[in-house]
Short mmCIF file of C-alpha atoms in Angstrom, two decimals:
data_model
loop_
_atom_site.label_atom_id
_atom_site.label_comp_id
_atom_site.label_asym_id
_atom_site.label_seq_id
_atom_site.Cartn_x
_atom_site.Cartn_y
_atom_site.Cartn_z
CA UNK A 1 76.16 128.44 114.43
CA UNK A 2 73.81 125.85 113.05
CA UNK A 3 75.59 125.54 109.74
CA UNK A 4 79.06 125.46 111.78
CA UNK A 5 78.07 122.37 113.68
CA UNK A 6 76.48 120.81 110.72
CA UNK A 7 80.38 121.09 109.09
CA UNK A 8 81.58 119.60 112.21
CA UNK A 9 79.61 116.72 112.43
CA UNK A 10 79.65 116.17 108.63
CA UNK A 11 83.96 116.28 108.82
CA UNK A 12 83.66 114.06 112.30
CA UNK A 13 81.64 111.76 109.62
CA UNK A 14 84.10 111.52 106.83
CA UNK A 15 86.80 110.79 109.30
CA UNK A 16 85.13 108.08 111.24
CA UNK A 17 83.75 106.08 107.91
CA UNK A 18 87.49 106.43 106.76
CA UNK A 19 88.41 104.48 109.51
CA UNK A 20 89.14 100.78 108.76
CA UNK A 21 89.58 98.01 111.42
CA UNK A 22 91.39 94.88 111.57
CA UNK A 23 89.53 91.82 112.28
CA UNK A 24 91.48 89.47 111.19
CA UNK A 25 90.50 85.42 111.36
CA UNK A 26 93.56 83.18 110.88
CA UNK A 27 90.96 80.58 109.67
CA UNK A 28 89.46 82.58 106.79
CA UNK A 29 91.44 82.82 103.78
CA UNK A 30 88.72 85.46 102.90
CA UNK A 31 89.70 87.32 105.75
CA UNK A 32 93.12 87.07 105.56
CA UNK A 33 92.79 88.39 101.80
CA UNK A 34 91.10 91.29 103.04
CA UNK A 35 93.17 92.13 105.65
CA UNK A 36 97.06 92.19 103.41
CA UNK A 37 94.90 93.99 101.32
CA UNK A 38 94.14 96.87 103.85
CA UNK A 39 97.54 96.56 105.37
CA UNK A 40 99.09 96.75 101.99
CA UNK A 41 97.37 99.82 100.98
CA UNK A 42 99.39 101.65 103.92
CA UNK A 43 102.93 100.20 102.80
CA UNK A 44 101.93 101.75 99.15
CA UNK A 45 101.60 104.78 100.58
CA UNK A 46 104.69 104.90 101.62
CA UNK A 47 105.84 104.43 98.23
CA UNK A 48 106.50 107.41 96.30
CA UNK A 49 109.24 106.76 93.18
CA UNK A 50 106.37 106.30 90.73
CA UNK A 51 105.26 110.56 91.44
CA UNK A 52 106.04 113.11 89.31
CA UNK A 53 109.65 113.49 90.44
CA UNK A 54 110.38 110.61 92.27
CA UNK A 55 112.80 107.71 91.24
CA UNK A 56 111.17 104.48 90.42
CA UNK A 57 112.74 101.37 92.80
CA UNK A 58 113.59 104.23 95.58
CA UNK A 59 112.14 104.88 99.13
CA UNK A 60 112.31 108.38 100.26
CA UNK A 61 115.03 108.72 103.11
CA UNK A 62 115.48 107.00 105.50
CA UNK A 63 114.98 103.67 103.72
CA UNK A 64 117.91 101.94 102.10
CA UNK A 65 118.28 100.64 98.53
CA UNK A 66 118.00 97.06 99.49
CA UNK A 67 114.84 97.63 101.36
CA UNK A 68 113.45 98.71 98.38
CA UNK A 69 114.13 95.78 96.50
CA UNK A 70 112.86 93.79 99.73
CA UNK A 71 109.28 95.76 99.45
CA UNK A 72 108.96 94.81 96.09
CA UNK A 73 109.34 91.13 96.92
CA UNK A 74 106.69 91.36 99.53
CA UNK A 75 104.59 92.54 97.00
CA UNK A 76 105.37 90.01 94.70
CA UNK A 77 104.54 87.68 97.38
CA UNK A 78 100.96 89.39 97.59
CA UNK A 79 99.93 88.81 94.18
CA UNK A 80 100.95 85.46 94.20
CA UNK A 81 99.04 84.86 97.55
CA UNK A 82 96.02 86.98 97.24
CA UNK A 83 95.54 87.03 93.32
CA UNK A 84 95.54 90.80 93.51
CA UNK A 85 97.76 92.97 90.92
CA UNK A 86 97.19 95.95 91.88
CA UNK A 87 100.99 96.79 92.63
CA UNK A 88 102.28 94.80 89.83
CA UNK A 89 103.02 97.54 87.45
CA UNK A 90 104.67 99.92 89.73
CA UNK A 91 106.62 96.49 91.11
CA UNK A 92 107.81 95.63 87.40
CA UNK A 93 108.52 99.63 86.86
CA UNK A 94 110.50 99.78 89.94
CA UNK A 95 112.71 96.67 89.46
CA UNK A 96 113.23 97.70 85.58
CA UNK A 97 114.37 100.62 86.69
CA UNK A 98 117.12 99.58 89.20
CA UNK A 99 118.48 96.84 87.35
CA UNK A 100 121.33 98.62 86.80
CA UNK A 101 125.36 97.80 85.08
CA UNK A 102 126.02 94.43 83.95
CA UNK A 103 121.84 93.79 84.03
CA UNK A 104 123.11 92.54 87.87
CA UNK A 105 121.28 95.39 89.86
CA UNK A 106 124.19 97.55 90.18
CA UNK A 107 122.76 101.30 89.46
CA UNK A 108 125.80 103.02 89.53
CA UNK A 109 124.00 105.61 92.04
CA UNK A 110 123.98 103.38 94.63
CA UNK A 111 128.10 102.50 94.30
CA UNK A 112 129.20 104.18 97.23
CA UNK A 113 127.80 102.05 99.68
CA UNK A 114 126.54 99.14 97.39
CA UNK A 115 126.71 95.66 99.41
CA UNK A 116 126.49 92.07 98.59
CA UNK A 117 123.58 91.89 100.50
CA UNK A 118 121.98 95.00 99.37
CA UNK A 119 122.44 93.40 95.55
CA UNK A 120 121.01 89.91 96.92
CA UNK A 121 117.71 91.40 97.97
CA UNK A 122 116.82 92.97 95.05
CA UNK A 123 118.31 89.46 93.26
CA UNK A 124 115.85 87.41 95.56
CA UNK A 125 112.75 89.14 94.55
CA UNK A 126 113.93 88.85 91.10
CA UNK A 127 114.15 84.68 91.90
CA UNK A 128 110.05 85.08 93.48
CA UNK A 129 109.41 86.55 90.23
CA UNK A 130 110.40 83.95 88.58
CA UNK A 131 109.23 81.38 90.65
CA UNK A 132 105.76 83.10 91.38
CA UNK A 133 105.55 82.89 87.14
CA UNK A 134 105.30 87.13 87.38
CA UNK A 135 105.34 87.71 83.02
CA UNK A 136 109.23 88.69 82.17
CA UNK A 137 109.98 92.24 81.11
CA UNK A 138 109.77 92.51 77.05
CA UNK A 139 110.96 94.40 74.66
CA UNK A 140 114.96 92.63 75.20
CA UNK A 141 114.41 93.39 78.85
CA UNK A 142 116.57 90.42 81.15
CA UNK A 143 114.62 88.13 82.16
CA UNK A 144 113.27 87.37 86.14
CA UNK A 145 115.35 84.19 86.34
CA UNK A 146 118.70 85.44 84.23
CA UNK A 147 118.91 88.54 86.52
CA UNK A 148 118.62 86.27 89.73
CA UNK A 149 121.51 84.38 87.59
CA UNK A 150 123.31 87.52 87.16
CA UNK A 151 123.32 88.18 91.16
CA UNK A 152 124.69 84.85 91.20
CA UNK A 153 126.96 84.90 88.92
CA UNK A 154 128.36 88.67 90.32
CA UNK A 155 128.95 87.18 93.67
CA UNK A 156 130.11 83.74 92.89
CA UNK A 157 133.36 85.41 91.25
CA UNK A 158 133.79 87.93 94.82
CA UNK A 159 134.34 84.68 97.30
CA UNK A 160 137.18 86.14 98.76
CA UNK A 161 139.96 83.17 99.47
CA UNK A 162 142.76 85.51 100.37
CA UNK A 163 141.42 85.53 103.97
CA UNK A 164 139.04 83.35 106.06
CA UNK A 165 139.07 80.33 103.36
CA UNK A 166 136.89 81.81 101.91
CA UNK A 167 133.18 83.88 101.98
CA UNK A 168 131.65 87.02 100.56
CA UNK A 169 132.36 90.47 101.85
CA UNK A 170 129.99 92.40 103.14
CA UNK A 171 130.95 95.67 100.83
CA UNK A 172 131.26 95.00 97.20
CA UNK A 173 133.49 98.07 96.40
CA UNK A 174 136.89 98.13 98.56
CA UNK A 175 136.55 101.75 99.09
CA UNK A 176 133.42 101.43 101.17
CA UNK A 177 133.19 100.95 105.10
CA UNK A 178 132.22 97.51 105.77
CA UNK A 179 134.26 95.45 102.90
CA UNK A 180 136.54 93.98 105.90
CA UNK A 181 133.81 92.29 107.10
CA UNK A 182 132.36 88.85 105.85
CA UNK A 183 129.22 89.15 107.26
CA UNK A 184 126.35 86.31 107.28
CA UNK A 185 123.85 87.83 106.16
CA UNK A 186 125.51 88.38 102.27
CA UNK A 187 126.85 84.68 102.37
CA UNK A 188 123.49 83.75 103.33
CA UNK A 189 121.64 85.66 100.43
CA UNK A 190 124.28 83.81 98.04
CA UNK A 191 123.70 80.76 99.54
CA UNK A 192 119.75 81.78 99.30
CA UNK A 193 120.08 81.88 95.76
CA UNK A 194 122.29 79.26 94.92
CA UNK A 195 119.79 76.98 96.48
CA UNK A 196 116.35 78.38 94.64
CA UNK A 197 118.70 78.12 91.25
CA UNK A 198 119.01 74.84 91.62
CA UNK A 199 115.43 73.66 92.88
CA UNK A 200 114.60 75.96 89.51
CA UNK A 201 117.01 74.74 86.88
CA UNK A 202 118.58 71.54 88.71
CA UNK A 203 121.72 72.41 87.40
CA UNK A 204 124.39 70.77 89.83
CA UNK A 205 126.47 74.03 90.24
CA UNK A 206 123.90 75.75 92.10
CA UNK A 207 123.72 73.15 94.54
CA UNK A 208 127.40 72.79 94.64
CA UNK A 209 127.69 76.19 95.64
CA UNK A 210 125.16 76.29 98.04
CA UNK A 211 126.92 73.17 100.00
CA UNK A 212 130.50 75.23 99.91
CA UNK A 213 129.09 78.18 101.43
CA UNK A 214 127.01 76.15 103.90
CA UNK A 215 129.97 74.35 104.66
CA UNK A 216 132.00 77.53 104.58
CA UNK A 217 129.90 79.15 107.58
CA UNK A 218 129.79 76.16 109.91
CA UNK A 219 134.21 76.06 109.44
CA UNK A 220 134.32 79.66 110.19
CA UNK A 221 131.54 79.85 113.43
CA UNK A 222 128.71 81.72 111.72
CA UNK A 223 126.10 78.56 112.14
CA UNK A 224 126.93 77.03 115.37
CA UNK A 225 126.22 73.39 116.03
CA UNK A 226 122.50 73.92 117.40
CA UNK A 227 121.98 76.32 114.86
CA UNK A 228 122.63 79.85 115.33
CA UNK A 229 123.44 82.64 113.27
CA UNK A 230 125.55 84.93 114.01
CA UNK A 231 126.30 88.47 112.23
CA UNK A 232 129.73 88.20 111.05
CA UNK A 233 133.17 87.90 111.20
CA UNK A 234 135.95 89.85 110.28
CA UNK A 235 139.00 89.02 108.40
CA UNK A 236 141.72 91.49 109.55
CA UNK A 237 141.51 88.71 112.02
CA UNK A 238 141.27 85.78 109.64
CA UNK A 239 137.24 85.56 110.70
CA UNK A 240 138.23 84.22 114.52
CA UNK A 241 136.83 87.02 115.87
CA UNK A 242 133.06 86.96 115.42
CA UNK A 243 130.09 89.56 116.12
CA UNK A 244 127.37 87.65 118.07
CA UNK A 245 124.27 89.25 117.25
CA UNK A 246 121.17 87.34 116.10
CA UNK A 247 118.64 88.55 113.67
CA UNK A 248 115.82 86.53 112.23
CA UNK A 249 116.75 87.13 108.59
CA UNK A 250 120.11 85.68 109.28
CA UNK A 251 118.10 82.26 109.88
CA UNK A 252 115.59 82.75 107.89
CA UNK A 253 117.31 83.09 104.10
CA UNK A 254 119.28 79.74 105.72
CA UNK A 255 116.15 77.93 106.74
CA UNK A 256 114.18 78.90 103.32
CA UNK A 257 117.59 77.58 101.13
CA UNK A 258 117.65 74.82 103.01
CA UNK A 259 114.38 73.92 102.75
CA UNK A 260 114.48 73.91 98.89
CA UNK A 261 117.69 71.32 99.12
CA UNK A 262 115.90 69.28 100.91
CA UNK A 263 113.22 69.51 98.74
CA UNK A 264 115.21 68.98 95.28
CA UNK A 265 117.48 66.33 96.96
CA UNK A 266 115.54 65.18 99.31
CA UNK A 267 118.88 64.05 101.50
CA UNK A 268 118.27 63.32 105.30
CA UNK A 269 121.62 65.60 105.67
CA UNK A 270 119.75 68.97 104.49
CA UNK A 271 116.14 67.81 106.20
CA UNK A 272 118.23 67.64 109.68
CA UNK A 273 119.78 70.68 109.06
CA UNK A 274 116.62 72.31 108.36
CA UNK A 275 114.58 70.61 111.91
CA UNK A 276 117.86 71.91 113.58
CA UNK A 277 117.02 75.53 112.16
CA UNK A 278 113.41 75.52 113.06
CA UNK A 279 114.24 74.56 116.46
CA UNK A 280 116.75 77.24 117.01
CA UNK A 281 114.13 80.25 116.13
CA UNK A 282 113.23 79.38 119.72
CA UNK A 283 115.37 82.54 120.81
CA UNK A 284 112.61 84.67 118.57
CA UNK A 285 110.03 83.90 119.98
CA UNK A 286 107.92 84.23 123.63
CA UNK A 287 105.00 82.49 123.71
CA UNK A 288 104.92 82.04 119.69
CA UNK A 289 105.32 85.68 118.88
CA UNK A 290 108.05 86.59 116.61
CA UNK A 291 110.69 89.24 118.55
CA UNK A 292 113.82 90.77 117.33
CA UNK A 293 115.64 90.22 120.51
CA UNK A 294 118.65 91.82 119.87
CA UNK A 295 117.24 95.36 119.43
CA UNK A 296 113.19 94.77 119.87
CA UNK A 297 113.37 94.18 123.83
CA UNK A 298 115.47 97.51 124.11
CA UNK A 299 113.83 99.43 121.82
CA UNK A 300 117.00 100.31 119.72
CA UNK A 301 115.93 99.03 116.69
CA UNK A 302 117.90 100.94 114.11
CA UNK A 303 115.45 101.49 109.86
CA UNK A 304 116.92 98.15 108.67
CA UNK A 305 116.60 95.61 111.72
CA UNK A 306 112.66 97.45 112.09
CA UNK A 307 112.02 95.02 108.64
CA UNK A 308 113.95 91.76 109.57
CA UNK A 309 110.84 90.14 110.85
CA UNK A 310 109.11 90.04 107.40
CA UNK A 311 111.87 88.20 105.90
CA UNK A 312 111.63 85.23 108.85
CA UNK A 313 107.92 85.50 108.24
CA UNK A 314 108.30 84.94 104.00
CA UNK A 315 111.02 82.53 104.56
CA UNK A 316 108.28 80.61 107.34
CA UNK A 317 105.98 80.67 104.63
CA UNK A 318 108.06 79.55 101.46
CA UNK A 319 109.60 76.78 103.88
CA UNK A 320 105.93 75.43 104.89
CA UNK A 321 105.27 75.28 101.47
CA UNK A 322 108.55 73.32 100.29
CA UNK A 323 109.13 71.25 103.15
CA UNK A 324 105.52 70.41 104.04
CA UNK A 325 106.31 67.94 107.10
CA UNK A 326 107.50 71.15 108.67
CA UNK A 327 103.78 72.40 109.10
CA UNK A 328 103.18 71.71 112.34
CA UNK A 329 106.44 73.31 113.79
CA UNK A 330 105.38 76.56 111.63
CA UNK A 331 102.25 76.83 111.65
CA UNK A 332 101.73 77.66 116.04
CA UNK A 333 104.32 80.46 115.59
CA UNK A 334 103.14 81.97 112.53
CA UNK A 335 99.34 81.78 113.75
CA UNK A 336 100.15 83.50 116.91
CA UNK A 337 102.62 85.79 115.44
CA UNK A 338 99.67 86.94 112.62
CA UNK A 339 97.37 87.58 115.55
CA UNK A 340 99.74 89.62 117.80
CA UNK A 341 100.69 91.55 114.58
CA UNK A 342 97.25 92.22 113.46
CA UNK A 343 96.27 93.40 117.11
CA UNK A 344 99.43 96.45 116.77
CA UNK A 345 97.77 97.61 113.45
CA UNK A 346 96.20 100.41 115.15
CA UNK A 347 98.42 103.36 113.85
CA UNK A 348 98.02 106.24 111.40
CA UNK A 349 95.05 108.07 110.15
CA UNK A 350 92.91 104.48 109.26
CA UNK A 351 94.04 102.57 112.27
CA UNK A 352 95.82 100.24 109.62
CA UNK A 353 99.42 101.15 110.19
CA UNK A 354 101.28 98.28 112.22
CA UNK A 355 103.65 98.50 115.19
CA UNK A 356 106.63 96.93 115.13
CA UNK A 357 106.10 95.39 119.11
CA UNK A 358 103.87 92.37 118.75
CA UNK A 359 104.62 90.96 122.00
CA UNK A 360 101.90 91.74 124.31
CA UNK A 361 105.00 93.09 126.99
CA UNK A 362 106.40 95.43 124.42
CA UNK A 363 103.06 96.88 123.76
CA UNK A 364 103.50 99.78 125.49
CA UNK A 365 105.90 101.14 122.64
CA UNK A 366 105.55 102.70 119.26
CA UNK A 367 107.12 101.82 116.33
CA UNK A 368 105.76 102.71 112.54
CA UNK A 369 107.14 102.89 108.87
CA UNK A 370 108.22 100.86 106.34
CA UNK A 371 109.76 98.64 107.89
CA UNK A 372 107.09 98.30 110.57
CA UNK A 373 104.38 97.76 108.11
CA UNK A 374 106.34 95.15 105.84
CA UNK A 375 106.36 92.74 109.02
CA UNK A 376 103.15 92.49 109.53
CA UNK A 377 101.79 92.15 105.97
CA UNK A 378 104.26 89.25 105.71
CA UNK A 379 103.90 87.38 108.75
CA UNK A 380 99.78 87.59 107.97
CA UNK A 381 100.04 86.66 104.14
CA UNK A 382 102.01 84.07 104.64
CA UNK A 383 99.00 82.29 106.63
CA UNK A 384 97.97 81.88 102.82
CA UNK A 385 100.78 79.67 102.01
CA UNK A 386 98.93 76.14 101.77
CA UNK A 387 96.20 77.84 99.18
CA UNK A 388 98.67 78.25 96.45
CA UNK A 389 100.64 75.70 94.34
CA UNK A 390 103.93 76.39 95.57
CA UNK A 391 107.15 78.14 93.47
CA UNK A 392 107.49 76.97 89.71
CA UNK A 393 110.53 75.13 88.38
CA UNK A 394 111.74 74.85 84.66
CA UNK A 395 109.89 71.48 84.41
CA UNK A 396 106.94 72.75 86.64
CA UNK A 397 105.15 76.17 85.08
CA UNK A 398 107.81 78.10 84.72
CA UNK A 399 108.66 80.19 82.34
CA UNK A 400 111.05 82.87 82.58
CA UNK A 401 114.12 82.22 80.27
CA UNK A 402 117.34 80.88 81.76
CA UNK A 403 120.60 82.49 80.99
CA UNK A 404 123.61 80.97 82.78
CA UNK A 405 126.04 83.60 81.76
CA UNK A 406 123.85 86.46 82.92
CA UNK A 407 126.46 88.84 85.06
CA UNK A 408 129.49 87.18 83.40
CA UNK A 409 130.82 90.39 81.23
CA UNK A 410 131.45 92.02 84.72
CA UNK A 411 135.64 91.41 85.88
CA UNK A 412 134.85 90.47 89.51
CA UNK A 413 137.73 87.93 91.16
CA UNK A 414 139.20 89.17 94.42
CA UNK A 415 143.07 89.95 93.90
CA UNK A 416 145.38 89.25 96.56
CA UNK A 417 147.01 92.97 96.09
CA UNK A 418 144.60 95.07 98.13
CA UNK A 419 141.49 92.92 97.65
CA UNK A 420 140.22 94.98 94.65
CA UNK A 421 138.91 93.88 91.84
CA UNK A 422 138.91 95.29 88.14
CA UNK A 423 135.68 96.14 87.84
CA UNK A 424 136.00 97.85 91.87
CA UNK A 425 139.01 99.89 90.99
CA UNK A 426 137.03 101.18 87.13
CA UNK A 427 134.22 102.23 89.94
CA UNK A 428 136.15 103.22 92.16
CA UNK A 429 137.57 105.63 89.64
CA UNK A 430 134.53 107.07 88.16
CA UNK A 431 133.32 107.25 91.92
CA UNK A 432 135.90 109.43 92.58
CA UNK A 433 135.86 111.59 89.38
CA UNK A 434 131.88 112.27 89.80
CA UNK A 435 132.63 113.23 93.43
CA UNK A 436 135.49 115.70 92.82
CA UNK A 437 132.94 117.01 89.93
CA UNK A 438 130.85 117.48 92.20
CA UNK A 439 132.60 118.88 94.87
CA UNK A 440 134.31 121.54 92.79
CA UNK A 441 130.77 122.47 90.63
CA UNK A 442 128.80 123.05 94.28
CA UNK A 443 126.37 119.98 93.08
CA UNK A 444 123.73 118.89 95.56
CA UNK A 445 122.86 115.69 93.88
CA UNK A 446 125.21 113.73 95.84
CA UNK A 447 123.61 114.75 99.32
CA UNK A 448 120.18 114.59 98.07
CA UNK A 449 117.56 112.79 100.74
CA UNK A 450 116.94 110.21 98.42
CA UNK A 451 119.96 108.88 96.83
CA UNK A 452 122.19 109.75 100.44
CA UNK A 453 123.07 106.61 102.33
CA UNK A 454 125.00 105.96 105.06
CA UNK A 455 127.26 102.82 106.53
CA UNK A 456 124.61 100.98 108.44
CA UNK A 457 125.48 100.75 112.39
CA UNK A 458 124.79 97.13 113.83
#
């Protein structure tokens, strides 16, 4: 009996010491460090295409593709904040591995449900790379900044001006549910892009882009004269009939591009636009914590909208940095927001895994994954904005090689027949050939839990 209670204590031991609390001080750098650290540690864990078996760039089910690509951005984001590497070789591994036809991050596996926006994720942490001076792949490997180019490049030839006047559709492939929609989230990854490009290279077709998609919104309703985002539109009815849902990321890839034209051009135009953003997050936040209103409050929530929050929180951060009169607006939300997240890291076996309800009301509900845990390692590491130098440029540090025609090779202009393109329809063929393959042969690749995804309910 002696020896059994000896085993008990010593196991009640090893479970307590592997306990780890947050204490986080929004003051400390030191402390900050230390806690992304312990909160990053659970997101790895989550993390499994670098086992034996697993698929390097993928999430088990039920994370997306593009969520993927958005992890490896936030940890991207770490190393440049924190000065830690420790996930740099599984990030570079991952994002090697994914890049996919036309070195644009198209894998072929994910073609049956591959969006514009999906693409642009994995394209934006390809741009943090670059700007966060993260070594380029060797060996004839694409470079960080030509494959952000080749995103680019890809969607640049899909605006669609056979309806709306324009914008990008939500779907790449016309055979997918979702291409009638022109949603704002893909235009606002393009425009994203096309902004960072130009702060980058200062090459005037970046920028020109970014204005015609800015420009492009506003016409059709998806930025609204205070500045609100809305979801989409879709163009069976020429975009007049809108979706009015608003998610942080929607303003937050528009507040970080415009940030950077107002920091390249420094134009009173762009530096209004961008006070006009940072007022309108008002409808995210009670009392200066960060809520996804539109789901968050009802607890419907669906895998993708549990992550949005870490992309408002990154943008926060990269905008603070750029636009640095813009402090003081920031720096009250994303202070209380870091504390409120901090305090709902209380999950899992170490008490380190964070809830998605930061809001002191909300507490009362449970929320935890990737998703979950990407939030709140953002919204906290991006207290560390003002200790780092801020992203390179081609005449400031960096150095990842430029290639303007990265993407080009790829046959990609809307058609007014139908919509599809050449490159769709040669997909679109092969799609159908592997599936009818498969079908016939009884193969369970196509169903497997990894590679399955499904049309994403808003």
């Amino acid at each position: 009996m002696k020896g059994l209670i000896n085993a008990m204590l010593c196991t009640w031991a090893l479970q307590t010491s592997a306990v780890i609390a947050i204490h986080l001080d929004i003051q400390s750098p030191e402390s900050v460090k230390q806690t992304v650290k312990t909160l990053s540690e659970d997101l790895r864990q989550h993390y499994i295409g670098d086992r034996e078996g697993g698929t390097p760039g993928l999430l088990p089910h039920p994370y997306y593709w593009w969520q993927c690509g958005a992890m490896f951005n936030t940890f991207i984001d770490y190393w440049y904040y924190t000065g830690d590497d420790r996930y740099n070789a599984i990030t570079v591994q991952a994002m090697e591995h994914q890049i996919g036809d036309f070195d644009a991050f198209m894998p072929p596996n994910q073609t049956k449900s591959l969006g514009n926006d999906d693409q642009a994720f994995w394209g934006m942490a390809a741009m943090s790379a670059a700007e966060n001076q993260l070594p380029d792949l060797e060996n004839g490997k694409p470079s960080w900044l030509s494959l952000a180019q080749a995103v680019f490049n890809t969607q640049k030839n899909r605006w669609d001006q056979t309806t709306c006047g324009g914008g990008l559709r939500w779907q790449i492939f016309f055979f997918n549910d979702g291409y009638d929609y022109k949603n704002t989230i893909s235009n606002g990854c393009f425009f994203n892009l096309a902004t960072r490009l130009y702060k980058y290279l200062g090459d005037e077709l970046y920028s020109s882009w970014a204005e015609k998609v800015w420009e492009w919104e506003v016409t059709v309703g998806l930025i609204t004269e205070d500045y609100l985002f809305y979801d989409g539109a879709w163009d069976k009815e020429n975009c007049t009939v809108l979706d009015y849902k608003r998610w942080t990321y929607n303003a937050g890839v528009h507040m970080a591009g415009v940030a950077a034209m107002w920091n390249t051009t420094q134009s009173d135009i762009w530096r209004t636009r961008l006070e006009g953003i940072i007022k309108g997050l008002s409808v995210f936040f009670e009392d200066d914590v960060m809520v996804e209103t539109t789901c968050e409050q009802r607890g419907t929530c669906n895998v993708d909208q549990r992550s949005f929050k870490a992309y408002l929180s990154r943008w926060m951060g990269y905008t603070a940095i750029v636009a640095p009169w813009t402090r003081d607006l920031i720096d009250p939300r994303l202070q209380a927001s870091a504390t409120a997240a901090a305090a709902q890291c209380t999950g899992g076996a170490n008490q380190t895994s964070c809830n998605l309800y930061w809001a002191v009301k909300n507490d009362q509900s449970s929320s935890f994954g990737v998703g979950e845990q990407m939030a709140a390692l953002e919204v906290i590491q991006n207290l560390l904005y003002s200790t780092v130098d801020g992203p390179a440029t081609q005449k400031r540090g960096g150095s990842s090689l430029s290639n303007p025609n990265a993407g080009l090779d790829i046959e990609a202009k809307p058609t007014a027949a139908g919509g599809a393109t050449a490159g769709e329809k040669v997909a679109g063929s092969v799609l159908t050939i592997v599936i009818l393959a498969g079908t016939l042969a009884g193969a369970g690749w196509l169903l497997s839990e990894q590679d399955e995804k499904c049309f994403r309910q808003r």
